[in-house]
Coordinates of C-alpha atoms in Angstrom, one line a residue:
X18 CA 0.0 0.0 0.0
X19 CA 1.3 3.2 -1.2
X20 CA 0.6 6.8 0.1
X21 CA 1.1 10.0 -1.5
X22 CA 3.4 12.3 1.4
X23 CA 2.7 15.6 -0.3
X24 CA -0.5 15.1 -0.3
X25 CA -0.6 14.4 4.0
X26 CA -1.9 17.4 5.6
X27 CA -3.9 18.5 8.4
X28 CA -7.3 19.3 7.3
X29 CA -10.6 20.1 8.8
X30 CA -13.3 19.4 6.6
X31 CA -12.8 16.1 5.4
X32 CA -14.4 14.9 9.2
X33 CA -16.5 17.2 11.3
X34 CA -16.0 18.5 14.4
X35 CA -12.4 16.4 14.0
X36 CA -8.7 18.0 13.5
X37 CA -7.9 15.3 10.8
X38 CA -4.9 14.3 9.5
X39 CA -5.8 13.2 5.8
X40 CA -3.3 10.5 4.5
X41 CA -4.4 9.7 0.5
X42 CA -3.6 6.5 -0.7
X43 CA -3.1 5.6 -4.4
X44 CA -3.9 2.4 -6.2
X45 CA -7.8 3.4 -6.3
X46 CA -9.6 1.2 -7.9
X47 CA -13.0 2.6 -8.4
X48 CA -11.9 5.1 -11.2
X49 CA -14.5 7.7 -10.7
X50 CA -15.5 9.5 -13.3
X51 CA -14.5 13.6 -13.0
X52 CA -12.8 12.7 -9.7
X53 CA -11.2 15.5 -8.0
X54 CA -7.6 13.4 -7.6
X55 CA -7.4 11.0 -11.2
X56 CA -3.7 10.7 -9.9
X57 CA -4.6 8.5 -6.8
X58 CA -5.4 6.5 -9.3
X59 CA -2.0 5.5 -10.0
X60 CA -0.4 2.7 -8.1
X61 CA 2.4 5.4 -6.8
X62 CA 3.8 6.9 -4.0
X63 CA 5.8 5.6 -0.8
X64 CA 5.5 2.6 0.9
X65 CA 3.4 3.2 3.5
X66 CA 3.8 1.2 7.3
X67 CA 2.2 1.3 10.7
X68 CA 6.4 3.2 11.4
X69 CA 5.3 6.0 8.7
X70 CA 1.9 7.0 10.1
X71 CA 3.4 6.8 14.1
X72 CA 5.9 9.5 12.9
X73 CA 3.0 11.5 10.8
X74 CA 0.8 11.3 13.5
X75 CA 3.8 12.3 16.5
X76 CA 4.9 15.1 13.9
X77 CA 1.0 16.9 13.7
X78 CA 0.4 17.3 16.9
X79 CA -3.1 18.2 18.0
X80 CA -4.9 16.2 15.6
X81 CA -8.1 14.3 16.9
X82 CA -8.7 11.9 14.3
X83 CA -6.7 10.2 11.4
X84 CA -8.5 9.7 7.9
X85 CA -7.4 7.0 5.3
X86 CA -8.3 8.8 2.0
X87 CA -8.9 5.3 -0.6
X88 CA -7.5 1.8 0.5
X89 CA -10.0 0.2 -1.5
X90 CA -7.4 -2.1 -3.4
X91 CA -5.8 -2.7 -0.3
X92 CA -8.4 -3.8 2.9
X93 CA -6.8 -6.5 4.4
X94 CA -3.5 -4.1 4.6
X95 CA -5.6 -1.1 6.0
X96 CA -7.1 -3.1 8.3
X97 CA -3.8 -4.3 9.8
X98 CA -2.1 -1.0 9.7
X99 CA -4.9 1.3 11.4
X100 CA -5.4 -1.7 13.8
X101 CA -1.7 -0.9 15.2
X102 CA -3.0 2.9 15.2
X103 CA -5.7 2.7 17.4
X104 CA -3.5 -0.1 19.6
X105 CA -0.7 2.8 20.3
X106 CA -3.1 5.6 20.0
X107 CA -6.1 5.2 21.5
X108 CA -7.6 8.6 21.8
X109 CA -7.3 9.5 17.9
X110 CA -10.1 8.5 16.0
X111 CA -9.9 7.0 12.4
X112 CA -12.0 7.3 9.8
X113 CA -11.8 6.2 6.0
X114 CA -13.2 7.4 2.6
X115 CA -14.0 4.1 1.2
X116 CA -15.6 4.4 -2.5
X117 CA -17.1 0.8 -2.3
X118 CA -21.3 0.6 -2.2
X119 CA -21.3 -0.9 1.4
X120 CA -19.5 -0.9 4.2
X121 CA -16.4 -3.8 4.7
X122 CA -17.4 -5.6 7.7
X123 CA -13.6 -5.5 9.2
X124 CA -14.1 -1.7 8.8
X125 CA -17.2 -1.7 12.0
X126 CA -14.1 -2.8 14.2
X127 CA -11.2 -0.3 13.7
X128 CA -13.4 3.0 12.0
X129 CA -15.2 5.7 14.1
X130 CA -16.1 7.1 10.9
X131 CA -17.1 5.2 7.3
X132 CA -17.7 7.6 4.0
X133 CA -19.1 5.1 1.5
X134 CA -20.2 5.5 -2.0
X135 CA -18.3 6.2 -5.6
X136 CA -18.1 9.5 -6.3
X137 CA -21.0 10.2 -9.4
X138 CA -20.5 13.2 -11.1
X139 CA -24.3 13.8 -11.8
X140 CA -24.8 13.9 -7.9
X141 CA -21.8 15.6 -6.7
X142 CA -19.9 15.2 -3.9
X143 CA -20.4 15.0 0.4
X144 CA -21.5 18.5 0.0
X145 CA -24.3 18.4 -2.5
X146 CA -27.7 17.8 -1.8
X147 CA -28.0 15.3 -4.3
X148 CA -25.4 12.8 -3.6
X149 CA -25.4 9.2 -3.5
X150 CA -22.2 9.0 -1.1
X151 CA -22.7 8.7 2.9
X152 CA -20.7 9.5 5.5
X153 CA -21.5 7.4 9.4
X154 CA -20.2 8.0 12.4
X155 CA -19.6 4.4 14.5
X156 CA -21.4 5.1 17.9
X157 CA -19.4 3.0 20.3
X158 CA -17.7 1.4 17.5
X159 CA -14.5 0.7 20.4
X160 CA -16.7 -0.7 23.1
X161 CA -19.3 -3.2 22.2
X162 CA -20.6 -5.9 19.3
X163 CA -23.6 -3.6 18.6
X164 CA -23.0 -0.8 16.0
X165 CA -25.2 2.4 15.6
X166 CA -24.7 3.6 12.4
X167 CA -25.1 7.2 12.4
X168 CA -25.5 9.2 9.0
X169 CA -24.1 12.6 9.3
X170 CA -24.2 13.5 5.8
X171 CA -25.8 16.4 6.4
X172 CA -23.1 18.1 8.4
X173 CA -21.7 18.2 5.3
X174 CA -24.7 20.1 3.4
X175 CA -25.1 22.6 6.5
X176 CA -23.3 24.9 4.7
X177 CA -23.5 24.6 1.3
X178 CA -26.0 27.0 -0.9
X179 CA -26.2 25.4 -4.1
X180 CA -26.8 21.8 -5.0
X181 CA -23.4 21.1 -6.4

Protein backbone atom coordinates (compact mmCIF):
# COMPACT_ATOMS: atom_id res chain seq x y z
CA UNK A 1 0.00 0.00 0.00
CA UNK A 2 1.27 3.25 -1.16
CA UNK A 3 0.59 6.82 0.07
CA UNK A 4 1.08 10.03 -1.50
CA UNK A 5 3.39 12.32 1.42
CA UNK A 6 2.67 15.62 -0.29
CA UNK A 7 -0.47 15.05 -0.30
CA UNK A 8 -0.59 14.43 3.98
CA UNK A 9 -1.92 17.45 5.58
CA UNK A 10 -3.93 18.45 8.35
CA UNK A 11 -7.35 19.34 7.25
CA UNK A 12 -10.57 20.09 8.83
CA UNK A 13 -13.34 19.38 6.55
CA UNK A 14 -12.78 16.11 5.38
CA UNK A 15 -14.45 14.92 9.22
CA UNK A 16 -16.53 17.21 11.29
CA UNK A 17 -16.00 18.47 14.36
CA UNK A 18 -12.38 16.35 13.97
CA UNK A 19 -8.71 17.96 13.51
CA UNK A 20 -7.85 15.26 10.79
CA UNK A 21 -4.94 14.32 9.51
CA UNK A 22 -5.82 13.23 5.84
CA UNK A 23 -3.34 10.47 4.48
CA UNK A 24 -4.39 9.68 0.50
CA UNK A 25 -3.62 6.47 -0.71
CA UNK A 26 -3.07 5.56 -4.42
CA UNK A 27 -3.93 2.41 -6.22
CA UNK A 28 -7.82 3.35 -6.28
CA UNK A 29 -9.59 1.15 -7.89
CA UNK A 30 -13.03 2.56 -8.40
CA UNK A 31 -11.85 5.05 -11.20
CA UNK A 32 -14.53 7.71 -10.73
CA UNK A 33 -15.48 9.52 -13.34
CA UNK A 34 -14.52 13.59 -13.02
CA UNK A 35 -12.82 12.69 -9.72
CA UNK A 36 -11.20 15.53 -8.04
CA UNK A 37 -7.62 13.37 -7.63
CA UNK A 38 -7.37 10.95 -11.21
CA UNK A 39 -3.71 10.72 -9.90
CA UNK A 40 -4.61 8.46 -6.81
CA UNK A 41 -5.37 6.53 -9.31
CA UNK A 42 -1.99 5.47 -9.98
CA UNK A 43 -0.38 2.72 -8.08
CA UNK A 44 2.40 5.44 -6.84
CA UNK A 45 3.75 6.87 -4.02
CA UNK A 46 5.76 5.62 -0.83
CA UNK A 47 5.54 2.59 0.95
CA UNK A 48 3.36 3.23 3.55
CA UNK A 49 3.82 1.22 7.27
CA UNK A 50 2.23 1.35 10.68
CA UNK A 51 6.36 3.25 11.41
CA UNK A 52 5.26 6.00 8.73
CA UNK A 53 1.89 7.03 10.12
CA UNK A 54 3.37 6.83 14.06
CA UNK A 55 5.86 9.49 12.91
CA UNK A 56 2.97 11.47 10.80
CA UNK A 57 0.83 11.31 13.48
CA UNK A 58 3.78 12.29 16.53
CA UNK A 59 4.87 15.08 13.89
CA UNK A 60 1.05 16.94 13.68
CA UNK A 61 0.36 17.34 16.86
CA UNK A 62 -3.13 18.17 18.05
CA UNK A 63 -4.88 16.22 15.61
CA UNK A 64 -8.09 14.32 16.93
CA UNK A 65 -8.70 11.88 14.29
CA UNK A 66 -6.70 10.24 11.39
CA UNK A 67 -8.51 9.66 7.93
CA UNK A 68 -7.38 6.99 5.26
CA UNK A 69 -8.34 8.77 1.95
CA UNK A 70 -8.92 5.31 -0.56
CA UNK A 71 -7.50 1.82 0.46
CA UNK A 72 -9.97 0.22 -1.48
CA UNK A 73 -7.40 -2.08 -3.35
CA UNK A 74 -5.77 -2.75 -0.35
CA UNK A 75 -8.38 -3.82 2.88
CA UNK A 76 -6.76 -6.55 4.42
CA UNK A 77 -3.51 -4.07 4.62
CA UNK A 78 -5.56 -1.12 6.00
CA UNK A 79 -7.10 -3.09 8.35
CA UNK A 80 -3.78 -4.27 9.84
CA UNK A 81 -2.13 -1.04 9.74
CA UNK A 82 -4.86 1.30 11.39
CA UNK A 83 -5.37 -1.71 13.79
CA UNK A 84 -1.74 -0.86 15.24
CA UNK A 85 -3.00 2.90 15.22
CA UNK A 86 -5.71 2.72 17.38
CA UNK A 87 -3.53 -0.15 19.56
CA UNK A 88 -0.73 2.77 20.30
CA UNK A 89 -3.08 5.63 20.00
CA UNK A 90 -6.06 5.24 21.52
CA UNK A 91 -7.56 8.59 21.80
CA UNK A 92 -7.32 9.48 17.88
CA UNK A 93 -10.05 8.48 15.96
CA UNK A 94 -9.93 7.04 12.38
CA UNK A 95 -12.05 7.27 9.81
CA UNK A 96 -11.80 6.21 6.04
CA UNK A 97 -13.21 7.38 2.61
CA UNK A 98 -14.03 4.06 1.22
CA UNK A 99 -15.58 4.41 -2.53
CA UNK A 100 -17.07 0.77 -2.30
CA UNK A 101 -21.32 0.62 -2.22
CA UNK A 102 -21.26 -0.91 1.39
CA UNK A 103 -19.47 -0.91 4.24
CA UNK A 104 -16.40 -3.78 4.67
CA UNK A 105 -17.35 -5.65 7.70
CA UNK A 106 -13.63 -5.49 9.15
CA UNK A 107 -14.06 -1.66 8.80
CA UNK A 108 -17.22 -1.75 11.97
CA UNK A 109 -14.09 -2.85 14.24
CA UNK A 110 -11.23 -0.30 13.71
CA UNK A 111 -13.35 2.97 12.00
CA UNK A 112 -15.22 5.68 14.06
CA UNK A 113 -16.13 7.14 10.88
CA UNK A 114 -17.06 5.21 7.28
CA UNK A 115 -17.66 7.60 4.00
CA UNK A 116 -19.13 5.10 1.53
CA UNK A 117 -20.16 5.50 -1.97
CA UNK A 118 -18.34 6.16 -5.61
CA UNK A 119 -18.05 9.48 -6.27
CA UNK A 120 -20.99 10.16 -9.43
CA UNK A 121 -20.54 13.21 -11.12
CA UNK A 122 -24.35 13.79 -11.80
CA UNK A 123 -24.83 13.91 -7.92
CA UNK A 124 -21.83 15.57 -6.74
CA UNK A 125 -19.87 15.20 -3.91
CA UNK A 126 -20.39 14.96 0.38
CA UNK A 127 -21.48 18.53 0.04
CA UNK A 128 -24.34 18.40 -2.51
CA UNK A 129 -27.70 17.78 -1.76
CA UNK A 130 -27.96 15.31 -4.26
CA UNK A 131 -25.45 12.77 -3.58
CA UNK A 132 -25.39 9.24 -3.55
CA UNK A 133 -22.22 8.96 -1.14
CA UNK A 134 -22.67 8.66 2.89
CA UNK A 135 -20.66 9.51 5.55
CA UNK A 136 -21.52 7.41 9.38
CA UNK A 137 -20.22 7.96 12.38
CA UNK A 138 -19.65 4.44 14.52
CA UNK A 139 -21.42 5.10 17.91
CA UNK A 140 -19.40 2.98 20.32
CA UNK A 141 -17.67 1.45 17.55
CA UNK A 142 -14.53 0.73 20.36
CA UNK A 143 -16.68 -0.73 23.14
CA UNK A 144 -19.35 -3.19 22.19
CA UNK A 145 -20.64 -5.89 19.32
CA UNK A 146 -23.62 -3.60 18.60
CA UNK A 147 -22.98 -0.79 15.98
CA UNK A 148 -25.24 2.42 15.64
CA UNK A 149 -24.73 3.63 12.43
CA UNK A 150 -25.08 7.22 12.37
CA UNK A 151 -25.46 9.20 9.00
CA UNK A 152 -24.13 12.57 9.27
CA UNK A 153 -24.21 13.50 5.76
CA UNK A 154 -25.84 16.43 6.42
CA UNK A 155 -23.14 18.12 8.41
CA UNK A 156 -21.69 18.17 5.34
CA UNK A 157 -24.67 20.07 3.36
CA UNK A 158 -25.11 22.61 6.47
CA UNK A 159 -23.29 24.90 4.74
CA UNK A 160 -23.52 24.58 1.28
CA UNK A 161 -25.98 26.96 -0.94
CA UNK A 162 -26.22 25.42 -4.07
CA UNK A 163 -26.80 21.81 -5.00
CA UNK A 164 -23.43 21.11 -6.36
Amino acid sequence: MRYIKEDTNVVFSEVPDEITLAINISNCPHRCKGCHSPYLQKDKGDELTYDVVADLINKNEGISCVCFMGGDANKDELVALVTQVRENFPTLKTAVYSGDEKIYKPYYNIFDYIKIGPYIEEKGPLNSKTTNQKMFYLFNSRYWDERGLIDITKKFQKNNETDK
